[in-house]
C-alpha cells in the first residue's frame, strides 16, 4: 500500500493537535509548486525556458528563466494559503508580507526556489529548498525583524531534488523521510523511511578550485582526508548543486564543505534557505552541521540573505573536522587568524 507525502504528514500531525492540518495544507502548497517546476524542468529543452534572463537577482547573480518560474510557482501556491504570514525567497530582496485577517497568518516560509540553477542548461540536478517557522507575533513593522529566527526554531524543513527521479525529503523534527514522485499518479510516494545518515562515508565534497584561498584549517583537514589519516581512502564528488551534493551525503555519508573563499570571505551559501534547512535535516538524521565557528542552527540571523560557511556530514567526518580546526568555540579564533 502506498503512502503519499500528504497522508504521511496528516498521520504525523495527529501527534501535534495544535497544528490541526495547517502544516499539511502548507506542505501541499510546496509540493504543488515543486511539481509545476518539475514538469517544466522535465521538458526544459523543448520549451523556451532554458537560459538566463537579462538581469541579476538580489545576490548579484544572473537569473535563469527557470529561477523566475520556480519562484512564481511557490509565491502563488503559498500566497493563497491563509496560514502563511510571510514568504522569504532567494529571488526577492524583501520578504513578501501577506495581509491576513486577525488570527490567521502564523507561518513564515523561507525558500530557495531553484538551487544550483547554473546547472540547468546542461541537464544536471537542481533542487528546491524550504524551511518553515512560526511567526512569534505579527510582524508589527511589516519588515523582516520578526522573521529573523535561528534554525532551532524551524518547525519543518525539506528539499526537492530534480534528478533522474524527483525526490522530496522533509523533517518536522521527528525523523527524516523521503518520497519519490511517481509520474504515473502525480504524487510523492514514501520511498525512504526514517533516513539515517551513515556514521561515516567515502566521499568529501568541496569546490577544490578554490582550495588555495580556503582558511588554513580547512586546507589542513582536506590534506588529512587525502592522505588517508582518517583511516580510509576518500573520493571526491562535487556536483555544484547544493541539494544534490547534500542528498548524496545524506544517503551515503561523508562530508560537504563550502568554506570561506577569497571571493566569498563569509562563505557563499545562504543561512536561511540553504544552510538552516539542510542542517535541520542533517541533525535529524544523525549528522552534524557547522559554520566552522558554531552550530548552524544556533546562528542568530541579522539579514534574510546572509551567507555562512557551511560544513555538513556524517558524525565521524564532522567530528574529525571539528577536532582538526579546534573545538567548535576555538575554531572561531583559528579561522579568524587564517
Ligand atoms: P544558487 O544556485 O541558489 O545560487 O546556489 C548556489 C550554488 C549551490 O547550489 C552550490 O552548492 C554552490 O552554489 C556551488 O558554488 P560554486 O560554483 O562556487 O562551487
Ligand atoms: Mg541555492
Short mmCIF file of C-alpha atoms and ligand atoms in Angstrom, two decimals:
data_model
loop_
_atom_site.label_atom_id
_atom_site.label_comp_id
_atom_site.label_asym_id
_atom_site.label_seq_id
_atom_site.Cartn_x
_atom_site.Cartn_y
_atom_site.Cartn_z
CA UNK A 1 0.00 0.00 0.00
CA UNK A 2 1.43 3.37 -0.94
CA UNK A 3 1.79 6.31 1.47
CA UNK A 4 1.79 9.75 -0.12
CA UNK A 5 3.50 12.71 1.48
CA UNK A 6 0.10 14.22 2.29
CA UNK A 7 -1.04 11.08 4.12
CA UNK A 8 2.27 10.91 5.92
CA UNK A 9 2.07 14.48 7.19
CA UNK A 10 -1.57 14.10 8.23
CA UNK A 11 -0.79 10.89 10.16
CA UNK A 12 2.14 12.51 11.91
CA UNK A 13 0.22 15.69 12.65
CA UNK A 14 -2.13 13.72 14.84
CA UNK A 15 0.77 13.77 17.29
CA UNK A 16 0.66 17.62 17.19
CA UNK A 17 -3.01 18.53 17.72
CA UNK A 18 -2.20 22.24 17.74
CA UNK A 19 -1.20 22.02 14.05
CA UNK A 20 -4.74 20.84 13.08
CA UNK A 21 -3.94 20.20 9.42
CA UNK A 22 -2.38 23.59 8.75
CA UNK A 23 1.10 22.21 8.24
CA UNK A 24 -0.12 19.65 5.72
CA UNK A 25 -2.02 22.40 3.88
CA UNK A 26 1.20 24.42 3.73
CA UNK A 27 3.25 21.49 2.55
CA UNK A 28 0.69 20.73 -0.13
CA UNK A 29 1.40 24.25 -1.48
CA UNK A 30 5.07 23.40 -1.64
CA UNK A 31 4.53 20.02 -3.29
CA UNK A 32 2.19 21.56 -5.88
CA UNK A 33 4.72 24.29 -6.76
CA UNK A 34 7.58 21.80 -6.98
CA UNK A 35 5.52 19.53 -9.24
CA UNK A 36 4.85 22.53 -11.51
CA UNK A 37 8.58 23.28 -11.58
CA UNK A 38 9.44 19.64 -12.13
CA UNK A 39 7.20 19.43 -15.17
CA UNK A 40 8.96 22.45 -16.71
CA UNK A 41 12.41 21.04 -15.92
CA UNK A 42 11.46 17.67 -17.37
CA UNK A 43 10.64 19.33 -20.73
CA UNK A 44 13.17 22.14 -20.43
CA UNK A 45 14.90 21.58 -23.78
CA UNK A 46 11.53 21.58 -25.56
CA UNK A 47 10.18 24.79 -24.05
CA UNK A 48 11.57 28.30 -24.30
CA UNK A 49 12.56 28.18 -20.65
CA UNK A 50 16.28 27.48 -20.65
CA UNK A 51 18.91 30.17 -20.33
CA UNK A 52 19.41 33.42 -18.48
CA UNK A 53 17.24 36.49 -18.26
CA UNK A 54 18.93 39.81 -18.87
CA UNK A 55 19.07 40.82 -15.24
CA UNK A 56 20.54 39.72 -11.92
CA UNK A 57 18.84 38.91 -8.64
CA UNK A 58 19.38 40.42 -5.20
CA UNK A 59 22.50 38.25 -4.82
CA UNK A 60 24.01 39.86 -7.91
CA UNK A 61 23.69 36.54 -9.74
CA UNK A 62 22.31 36.07 -13.23
CA UNK A 63 18.70 34.89 -13.00
CA UNK A 64 17.70 31.94 -15.14
CA UNK A 65 14.19 31.83 -16.61
CA UNK A 66 13.54 28.74 -14.52
CA UNK A 67 14.59 30.59 -11.34
CA UNK A 68 11.80 33.05 -12.01
CA UNK A 69 9.24 30.36 -12.86
CA UNK A 70 10.04 28.28 -9.76
CA UNK A 71 9.86 31.40 -7.58
CA UNK A 72 6.49 32.48 -9.00
CA UNK A 73 5.08 28.98 -8.57
CA UNK A 74 5.99 28.98 -4.86
CA UNK A 75 4.84 32.56 -4.26
CA UNK A 76 1.49 31.76 -5.86
CA UNK A 77 0.87 28.32 -4.34
CA UNK A 78 1.80 29.51 -0.84
CA UNK A 79 0.45 33.05 -1.11
CA UNK A 80 -3.13 31.77 -1.44
CA UNK A 81 -2.88 29.81 1.84
CA UNK A 82 -4.31 31.74 4.77
CA UNK A 83 -1.92 30.36 7.34
CA UNK A 84 1.07 31.94 5.57
CA UNK A 85 2.11 35.28 7.04
CA UNK A 86 5.29 35.91 5.07
CA UNK A 87 7.34 34.44 2.25
CA UNK A 88 11.10 34.87 2.02
CA UNK A 89 12.78 33.87 -1.22
CA UNK A 90 16.32 33.95 -2.52
CA UNK A 91 14.90 35.72 -5.56
CA UNK A 92 13.16 38.57 -3.67
CA UNK A 93 15.12 41.29 -1.95
CA UNK A 94 12.46 41.87 0.70
CA UNK A 95 10.15 39.41 2.44
CA UNK A 96 6.66 39.25 0.96
CA UNK A 97 4.39 40.13 3.90
CA UNK A 98 0.83 38.91 3.28
CA UNK A 99 -2.23 40.77 4.52
CA UNK A 100 -4.20 38.36 6.67
CA UNK A 101 -7.23 38.63 8.86
CA UNK A 102 -6.61 38.69 12.60
CA UNK A 103 -5.62 35.29 13.95
CA UNK A 104 -4.62 33.64 10.67
CA UNK A 105 -1.20 34.03 9.04
CA UNK A 106 1.05 32.31 11.53
CA UNK A 107 3.79 30.73 9.41
CA UNK A 108 6.81 32.14 7.60
CA UNK A 109 8.12 30.11 4.69
CA UNK A 110 11.66 30.63 3.50
CA UNK A 111 12.90 29.09 0.25
CA UNK A 112 15.47 28.82 -2.45
CA UNK A 113 13.18 28.16 -5.43
CA UNK A 114 15.79 26.67 -7.77
CA UNK A 115 19.09 25.82 -6.17
CA UNK A 116 22.03 25.11 -8.49
CA UNK A 117 20.24 26.72 -11.43
CA UNK A 118 23.52 27.36 -13.27
CA UNK A 119 23.48 23.57 -13.87
CA UNK A 120 20.09 23.54 -15.55
CA UNK A 121 21.26 24.19 -19.10
CA UNK A 122 23.46 21.08 -19.01
CA UNK A 123 20.80 18.74 -17.60
CA UNK A 124 22.43 18.34 -14.18
CA UNK A 125 20.42 18.02 -10.95
CA UNK A 126 18.87 21.10 -9.39
CA UNK A 127 16.59 21.46 -6.38
CA UNK A 128 14.20 23.49 -4.23
CA UNK A 129 14.93 24.06 -0.52
CA UNK A 130 12.39 25.25 2.06
CA UNK A 131 12.09 25.98 5.74
CA UNK A 132 9.01 26.78 7.85
CA UNK A 133 8.91 28.92 11.01
CA UNK A 134 6.08 30.02 13.20
CA UNK A 135 5.79 33.81 13.41
CA UNK A 136 6.31 34.63 17.11
CA UNK A 137 3.84 37.50 16.87
CA UNK A 138 2.59 39.57 13.98
CA UNK A 139 5.48 41.49 12.45
CA UNK A 140 4.43 44.91 13.63
CA UNK A 141 6.79 46.87 11.43
CA UNK A 142 5.84 44.82 8.36
CA UNK A 143 9.55 44.20 7.91
CA UNK A 144 11.92 41.34 8.35
CA UNK A 145 12.86 41.68 12.02
CA UNK A 146 10.23 39.24 13.32
CA UNK A 147 11.19 36.61 10.79
CA UNK A 148 14.88 36.51 11.66
CA UNK A 149 14.90 33.41 13.83
CA UNK A 150 17.67 30.89 14.44
CA UNK A 151 17.40 27.47 12.77
CA UNK A 152 16.49 25.81 16.06
CA UNK A 153 13.05 27.45 15.64
CA UNK A 154 12.26 25.70 12.35
CA UNK A 155 9.06 23.65 12.58
CA UNK A 156 9.68 21.88 9.29
CA UNK A 157 12.27 21.88 6.53
CA UNK A 158 12.91 19.98 3.36
CA UNK A 159 14.03 19.94 -0.21
CA UNK A 160 13.11 18.52 -3.58
CA UNK A 161 15.91 17.24 -5.80
CA UNK A 162 15.09 17.12 -9.51
CA UNK A 163 17.29 14.33 -10.83
CA UNK A 164 16.83 11.03 -12.65
CA UNK A 165 13.84 10.83 -10.35
CA UNK A 166 12.31 13.66 -8.33
CA UNK A 167 12.62 13.16 -4.59
CA UNK A 168 11.22 15.16 -1.69
CA UNK A 169 12.89 14.91 1.72
CA UNK A 170 11.41 16.55 4.80
CA UNK A 171 11.54 16.67 8.56
CA UNK A 172 9.29 18.16 11.21
CA UNK A 173 11.82 17.38 13.93
CA UNK A 174 10.78 13.78 14.30
CA UNK A 175 12.96 11.94 11.80
CA UNK A 176 13.67 12.40 8.10
CA UNK A 177 11.53 10.90 5.35
CA UNK A 178 11.95 10.71 1.59
CA UNK A 179 9.27 10.48 -1.12
CA UNK A 180 9.73 9.78 -4.81
CA UNK A 181 7.46 11.48 -7.33
CA UNK A 182 5.53 8.79 -9.18
CA UNK A 183 4.85 10.45 -12.54
CA UNK A 184 2.09 7.94 -13.29
CA UNK A 185 -0.09 9.26 -10.45
CA UNK A 186 1.49 12.69 -9.88
CA UNK A 187 2.11 12.05 -6.17
CA UNK A 188 5.15 11.92 -3.93
CA UNK A 189 5.17 8.37 -2.53
CA UNK A 190 7.09 7.26 0.56
CA UNK A 191 10.30 5.60 -0.61
CA UNK A 192 12.84 6.37 2.13
CA UNK A 193 11.51 5.59 5.60
CA UNK A 194 13.26 7.23 8.56
CA UNK A 195 16.52 8.15 6.83
CA UNK A 196 19.68 7.86 8.92
CA UNK A 197 22.87 9.43 7.60
CA UNK A 198 25.64 6.78 7.72
CA UNK A 199 28.08 7.40 10.58
CA UNK A 200 30.88 7.77 8.05
CA UNK A 201 31.27 7.74 4.30
CA UNK A 202 33.80 7.55 1.48
CA UNK A 203 33.43 10.93 -0.15
CA UNK A 204 34.24 14.54 0.51
CA UNK A 205 32.59 17.26 -1.50
CA UNK A 206 34.10 20.70 -2.00
CA UNK A 207 34.93 23.05 -4.87
CA UNK A 208 38.66 22.39 -4.87
CA UNK A 209 39.32 25.08 -7.47
CA UNK A 210 39.05 27.47 -4.51
CA UNK A 211 41.37 25.45 -2.27
CA UNK A 212 44.26 27.94 -2.30
CA UNK A 213 42.07 30.53 -0.62
CA UNK A 214 40.46 28.27 2.00
CA UNK A 215 41.47 29.17 5.56
CA UNK A 216 44.45 27.08 6.67
CA UNK A 217 42.44 24.76 8.98
CA UNK A 218 40.25 23.70 6.05
CA UNK A 219 43.29 23.05 3.86
CA UNK A 220 44.88 21.06 6.65
CA UNK A 221 41.75 18.94 7.14
CA UNK A 222 41.37 18.22 3.41
CA UNK A 223 45.03 17.17 3.27
CA UNK A 224 44.34 14.72 6.11
CA UNK A 225 41.45 13.21 4.14
CA UNK A 226 43.59 12.81 1.02
CA UNK A 227 46.48 11.30 3.00
CA UNK A 228 44.19 8.67 4.50
CA UNK A 229 44.75 9.96 8.04
CA UNK A 230 41.12 9.28 8.93
CA UNK A 231 41.72 5.58 8.31
CA UNK A 232 40.11 5.28 4.92
CA UNK A 233 40.59 6.25 1.31
CA UNK A 234 38.31 9.10 0.20
CA UNK A 235 37.00 10.01 -3.23
CA UNK A 236 35.81 13.47 -4.15
CA UNK A 237 32.35 14.19 -5.58
CA UNK A 238 31.17 17.71 -6.35
CA UNK A 239 28.07 18.43 -8.41
CA UNK A 240 27.84 22.15 -7.73
CA UNK A 241 24.13 21.90 -6.83
CA UNK A 242 23.91 22.03 -3.07
CA UNK A 243 20.73 19.95 -2.89
CA UNK A 244 22.27 17.16 -4.95
CA UNK A 245 25.58 17.21 -3.07
CA UNK A 246 23.67 17.19 0.22
CA UNK A 247 21.31 14.40 -0.88
CA UNK A 248 24.27 12.16 -1.69
CA UNK A 249 25.86 12.99 1.66
CA UNK A 250 22.59 12.23 3.48
CA UNK A 251 22.23 8.80 1.88
CA UNK A 252 25.86 7.74 1.53
CA UNK A 253 27.61 9.66 4.29
CA UNK A 254 30.84 11.66 4.10
CA UNK A 255 31.27 15.43 4.27
CA UNK A 256 30.30 18.51 2.25
CA UNK A 257 32.18 21.77 2.72
CA UNK A 258 31.67 25.29 1.38
CA UNK A 259 34.41 27.18 3.25
CA UNK A 260 35.18 30.89 3.22
CA UNK A 261 37.00 31.74 -0.01
CA UNK A 262 38.77 34.77 -1.48
CA UNK A 263 35.63 35.78 -3.39
CA UNK A 264 33.20 34.88 -0.59
CA UNK A 265 35.01 35.62 2.65
CA UNK A 266 31.89 34.97 4.74
CA UNK A 267 31.02 31.81 2.79
CA UNK A 268 28.81 31.63 -0.29
CA UNK A 269 25.76 29.69 0.84
CA UNK A 270 22.78 31.39 2.40
CA UNK A 271 21.91 30.74 6.03
CA UNK A 272 18.11 30.96 5.99
CA UNK A 273 17.17 29.00 2.92
CA UNK A 274 20.20 26.80 2.24
CA UNK A 275 22.23 26.01 5.38
CA UNK A 276 19.45 26.03 8.01
CA UNK A 277 17.01 23.58 6.38
CA UNK A 278 19.79 21.18 5.42
CA UNK A 279 21.36 21.44 8.89
CA UNK A 280 17.96 20.58 10.44
CA UNK A 281 17.66 17.51 8.20
CA UNK A 282 21.29 16.53 8.84
CA UNK A 283 20.87 16.67 12.63
CA UNK A 284 17.57 14.82 12.48
CA UNK A 285 19.29 12.01 10.58
CA UNK A 286 22.28 11.76 12.93
CA UNK A 287 24.67 14.13 11.14
CA UNK A 288 26.31 17.41 12.18
CA UNK A 289 26.32 20.89 10.58
CA UNK A 290 28.58 23.79 11.46
CA UNK A 291 29.78 27.11 10.10
CA UNK A 292 33.27 26.19 11.38
CA UNK A 293 32.55 28.58 14.23
CA UNK A 294 29.27 27.38 15.63
CA UNK A 295 26.39 25.01 15.13
CA UNK A 296 24.46 26.26 12.08
CA UNK A 297 21.10 26.01 13.87
CA UNK A 298 22.28 28.29 16.69
CA UNK A 299 23.23 31.22 14.45
CA UNK A 300 21.06 34.29 15.10
CA UNK A 301 20.44 35.76 11.64
CA UNK A 302 20.72 39.52 11.08
CA UNK A 303 19.76 39.57 7.41
CA UNK A 304 17.42 37.35 5.41
CA UNK A 305 20.03 36.86 2.69
CA UNK A 306 23.12 36.46 4.88
CA UNK A 307 25.72 33.92 3.91
CA UNK A 308 27.66 31.46 6.01
CA UNK A 309 30.46 28.94 5.61
CA UNK A 310 28.77 25.53 5.66
CA UNK A 311 30.20 22.15 6.62
CA UNK A 312 27.81 19.22 6.97
CA UNK A 313 28.03 15.47 7.04
CA UNK A 314 28.43 12.22 8.93
CA UNK A 315 29.32 12.19 12.59
CA UNK A 316 32.77 10.60 12.01
CA UNK A 317 33.98 13.08 9.38
CA UNK A 318 32.35 16.04 11.15
CA UNK A 319 33.91 15.13 14.48
CA UNK A 320 37.29 14.87 12.74
CA UNK A 321 36.68 18.25 11.08
CA UNK A 322 35.77 19.93 14.36
CA UNK A 323 38.78 18.38 16.11
CA UNK A 324 41.01 19.40 13.24
CA UNK A 325 40.01 23.06 13.32
CA UNK A 326 39.84 23.08 17.12
CA UNK A 327 36.78 22.81 19.31
CA UNK A 328 33.66 24.47 17.92
CA UNK A 329 34.34 27.53 20.07
CA UNK A 330 38.02 27.93 19.36
CA UNK A 331 37.54 27.31 15.63
CA UNK A 332 36.32 30.89 15.58
CA UNK A 333 39.76 32.19 16.55
CA UNK A 334 41.56 29.71 14.34
CA UNK A 335 39.54 30.80 11.34
CA UNK A 336 39.94 34.48 12.14
CA UNK A 337 43.71 34.08 12.24
CA UNK A 338 43.76 32.15 8.96
P1 LIG B 1 22.13 29.04 -6.21
O1 LIG B 1 22.08 28.23 -7.46
O2 LIG B 1 20.85 29.06 -5.46
O3 LIG B 1 22.72 30.41 -6.42
O4 LIG B 1 23.05 28.25 -5.17
C1 LIG B 1 24.39 28.35 -5.06
C2 LIG B 1 25.06 27.08 -5.54
C3 LIG B 1 24.84 25.85 -4.68
O5 LIG B 1 23.83 25.04 -5.21
C4 LIG B 1 26.17 25.15 -4.80
O6 LIG B 1 26.47 24.38 -3.65
C5 LIG B 1 27.12 26.28 -4.93
O7 LIG B 1 26.41 27.39 -5.41
C6 LIG B 1 28.20 26.00 -5.92
O8 LIG B 1 29.06 27.10 -5.95
P2 LIG B 1 30.46 27.07 -6.72
O9 LIG B 1 30.13 27.08 -8.18
O10 LIG B 1 31.14 28.33 -6.26
O11 LIG B 1 31.18 25.84 -6.28
MG1 LIG B 2 20.85 27.97 -3.83
#
